[in-house]
Coordinates of C-alpha atoms in Angstrom, one line a residue:
M25 CA -41.5 81.2 16.8
S26 CA -41.7 81.0 12.9
M27 CA -39.9 77.4 12.7
R28 CA -43.1 76.1 14.5
F29 CA -45.5 78.5 12.2
A30 CA -43.4 76.5 9.6
A31 CA -44.4 73.3 10.8
K32 CA -47.9 74.3 11.0
A33 CA -48.2 75.7 7.2
R34 CA -46.5 72.7 5.7
R35 CA -48.6 70.5 7.9
G36 CA -51.8 72.7 6.3
L37 CA -50.0 72.6 3.0
V38 CA -49.7 68.2 3.1
A39 CA -53.6 68.5 4.4
L40 CA -54.5 70.4 1.7
T41 CA -53.0 68.6 -0.9
V42 CA -54.3 65.0 0.3
A43 CA -58.0 66.9 0.7
A44 CA -57.9 68.5 -2.8
G45 CA -56.6 64.7 -4.4
V46 CA -59.7 63.1 -2.0
A47 CA -61.9 65.9 -3.9
V48 CA -61.0 64.8 -7.7
G49 CA -60.6 60.9 -6.7
V50 CA -64.2 61.5 -5.8
S51 CA -65.5 63.7 -8.4
G52 CA -64.2 61.3 -11.1
C53 CA -66.4 59.1 -9.5
G54 CA -70.3 60.8 -10.6
G55 CA -69.9 58.2 -13.9
G56 CA -71.5 60.8 -16.0
G57 CA -70.8 59.4 -19.2
S58 CA -70.2 62.1 -21.5
G59 CA -66.8 60.8 -22.6
E60 CA -65.4 64.2 -22.4
D61 CA -63.1 63.7 -19.1
K62 CA -59.5 63.8 -20.4
P63 CA -56.1 63.7 -18.0
S64 CA -54.8 67.1 -17.2
G65 CA -51.3 65.6 -17.4
P66 CA -49.5 62.4 -17.0
A67 CA -50.2 60.2 -14.6
S68 CA -47.2 59.6 -11.9
A69 CA -46.7 57.2 -9.0
P70 CA -49.0 57.6 -6.0
S71 CA -48.0 60.3 -3.2
A72 CA -47.9 59.5 0.5
G73 CA -51.6 60.7 0.5
D74 CA -52.5 59.0 -1.7
P75 CA -54.1 55.3 -1.5
G76 CA -53.2 53.6 -4.0
P77 CA -55.1 52.4 -6.7
S78 CA -59.0 51.1 -5.9
T79 CA -59.9 48.0 -5.5
Q80 CA -63.8 48.9 -6.4
D81 CA -64.3 46.7 -9.8
D82 CA -66.2 49.4 -11.7
D83 CA -68.5 47.2 -14.8
S84 CA -71.0 50.0 -15.3
E85 CA -68.9 51.4 -18.3
Q86 CA -68.6 49.1 -21.4
P87 CA -65.4 49.0 -22.5
L88 CA -64.5 48.7 -26.1
A89 CA -61.8 46.2 -26.2
E90 CA -60.6 43.9 -23.0
L91 CA -57.5 42.4 -23.4
R92 CA -55.8 40.0 -21.5
G93 CA -51.7 39.8 -20.0
S94 CA -50.1 37.7 -18.0
D95 CA -49.9 36.6 -14.1
G96 CA -54.2 37.0 -14.3
L97 CA -54.0 41.1 -15.6
L98 CA -56.5 42.2 -17.7
L99 CA -56.3 46.1 -19.6
R100 CA -60.1 47.9 -20.2
I101 CA -59.8 50.5 -22.6
T102 CA -63.3 53.0 -21.7
S103 CA -62.6 55.1 -24.5
A104 CA -60.4 56.4 -27.3
Q105 CA -60.7 59.8 -27.8
R106 CA -59.3 62.1 -30.2
D107 CA -58.8 65.6 -29.0
S108 CA -58.0 68.7 -30.7
G109 CA -54.8 68.9 -29.6
G110 CA -53.7 66.6 -32.3
F111 CA -53.6 63.7 -30.1
V112 CA -55.3 60.5 -29.1
T113 CA -56.3 60.0 -25.5
V114 CA -56.7 56.2 -24.5
N115 CA -58.6 55.5 -20.9
G116 CA -59.2 52.3 -19.0
T117 CA -58.6 50.5 -16.3
L118 CA -55.9 46.9 -15.4
K119 CA -57.0 45.3 -13.0
N120 CA -55.4 42.1 -11.1
D121 CA -58.3 38.9 -12.1
G122 CA -55.5 37.0 -10.1
A123 CA -55.3 35.4 -7.3
R124 CA -52.1 37.0 -5.7
T125 CA -50.5 40.1 -5.6
A126 CA -49.6 40.8 -9.6
V127 CA -45.9 42.3 -9.9
I128 CA -46.4 44.7 -13.3
P129 CA -43.7 43.5 -16.2
S130 CA -41.6 45.7 -17.4
A131 CA -42.3 45.2 -20.8
L132 CA -45.2 47.3 -20.5
S133 CA -42.5 49.8 -20.7
G134 CA -41.5 49.2 -23.9
N135 CA -37.9 49.2 -25.1
E136 CA -36.7 52.9 -25.0
T137 CA -34.3 53.8 -23.0
E138 CA -35.8 57.6 -22.5
I139 CA -38.9 56.1 -21.2
I140 CA -37.7 53.5 -19.3
K141 CA -35.4 55.6 -17.5
N142 CA -38.6 57.6 -16.2
G143 CA -39.8 54.4 -14.3
R144 CA -42.7 51.4 -15.0
S145 CA -45.3 53.0 -17.2
L146 CA -47.4 51.9 -19.9
G147 CA -44.8 53.4 -22.5
G148 CA -44.5 51.1 -24.6
A149 CA -48.1 50.8 -25.9
T150 CA -48.8 51.5 -29.9
L151 CA -51.8 52.2 -32.1
V152 CA -51.5 50.6 -35.5
D153 CA -53.5 51.9 -38.4
P154 CA -53.2 48.7 -40.2
K155 CA -54.7 50.2 -43.7
G156 CA -51.9 53.5 -43.4
K157 CA -49.5 51.1 -42.2
K158 CA -48.9 52.7 -39.8
R159 CA -47.4 52.5 -35.7
Y160 CA -48.4 55.2 -33.5
Y161 CA -46.1 55.4 -29.8
V162 CA -46.8 57.0 -26.3
L163 CA -46.2 60.8 -26.8
R164 CA -43.1 61.9 -24.2
D165 CA -42.8 65.2 -22.7
T166 CA -39.8 67.7 -23.3
E167 CA -37.9 65.6 -20.3
G168 CA -38.9 62.1 -21.9
R169 CA -41.3 61.4 -19.5
P170 CA -43.9 59.1 -21.3
L171 CA -47.6 60.5 -21.3
T172 CA -49.2 57.7 -19.4
T173 CA -50.1 56.5 -16.4
T174 CA -46.1 55.7 -15.0
G175 CA -45.1 54.3 -11.1
F176 CA -46.8 52.0 -10.2
T177 CA -45.0 48.3 -9.8
T178 CA -47.6 45.8 -8.4
L179 CA -50.7 45.4 -8.5
K180 CA -52.7 43.6 -5.7
S181 CA -55.7 40.8 -6.1
G182 CA -59.0 42.1 -7.5
A183 CA -57.3 46.1 -7.3
T184 CA -57.9 48.5 -10.2
L185 CA -56.3 51.4 -11.5
A186 CA -57.2 53.9 -13.5
V187 CA -54.7 54.1 -16.7
F188 CA -54.5 56.8 -19.7
M189 CA -51.7 57.0 -22.8
Q190 CA -51.9 59.9 -25.7
F191 CA -50.7 59.1 -29.3
P192 CA -50.5 61.3 -31.8
A193 CA -53.6 60.9 -33.7
P194 CA -53.8 59.5 -36.7
P195 CA -55.2 61.0 -40.0
A196 CA -58.9 62.4 -39.8
G197 CA -60.7 59.8 -41.7
V198 CA -59.1 56.5 -39.6
T199 CA -61.5 55.7 -37.0
E200 CA -60.0 51.8 -36.1
V201 CA -56.8 51.1 -34.7
D202 CA -55.5 48.0 -33.1
F203 CA -53.8 48.7 -29.8
Q204 CA -51.2 46.9 -28.4
L205 CA -49.5 46.8 -24.9
P206 CA -46.3 44.4 -24.1
T207 CA -47.6 41.0 -22.9
F208 CA -50.8 41.1 -23.4
T209 CA -53.2 40.4 -26.4
S210 CA -53.9 43.5 -28.6
A211 CA -57.5 44.3 -29.9
G212 CA -59.2 46.5 -32.4
I213 CA -60.7 50.0 -30.7
K214 CA -63.0 52.8 -32.1
V215 CA -61.6 56.7 -32.2
S216 CA -64.2 58.6 -31.8
G217 CA -63.6 62.5 -31.9

């Protein structure tokens, strides 16, 4: 009897987790435009109940920059927000503009062993302060995981994936930086906040 109860409880927990994930995903589609949406932590691979990358194209928000990569990949940076904790969070969408499923290049993870061992990510991204002549790398947590979207290996044609990256914040007077990601063109972006 207790085994049956435990199995029902596990199924209920999985259903609750999936429902919570859907609710959070739907609430993020509101497009409030306040610019105050911040990731609560590093994103990881989609869970078993997660449908994966969205195939909807959200062009309603004017991007700060659009960067072209290999195999039809397009990165739209929608915000670069300075946080009170001394971070800059860069948000955007990665889209496959190509006709075929794109394999995400491993070069996007960068070349640091600590980041590479945690799987595919955008850990190779950097912010460059051209005036201060400083380069800022994606932050890592205490276990070496990059504070960026992780765990994606392919993107179907036309599909988009919401992405984020967190960096140490440049000095308060620095409002313009260059965003760089391996295999993509680079672009100047404005840091707000």
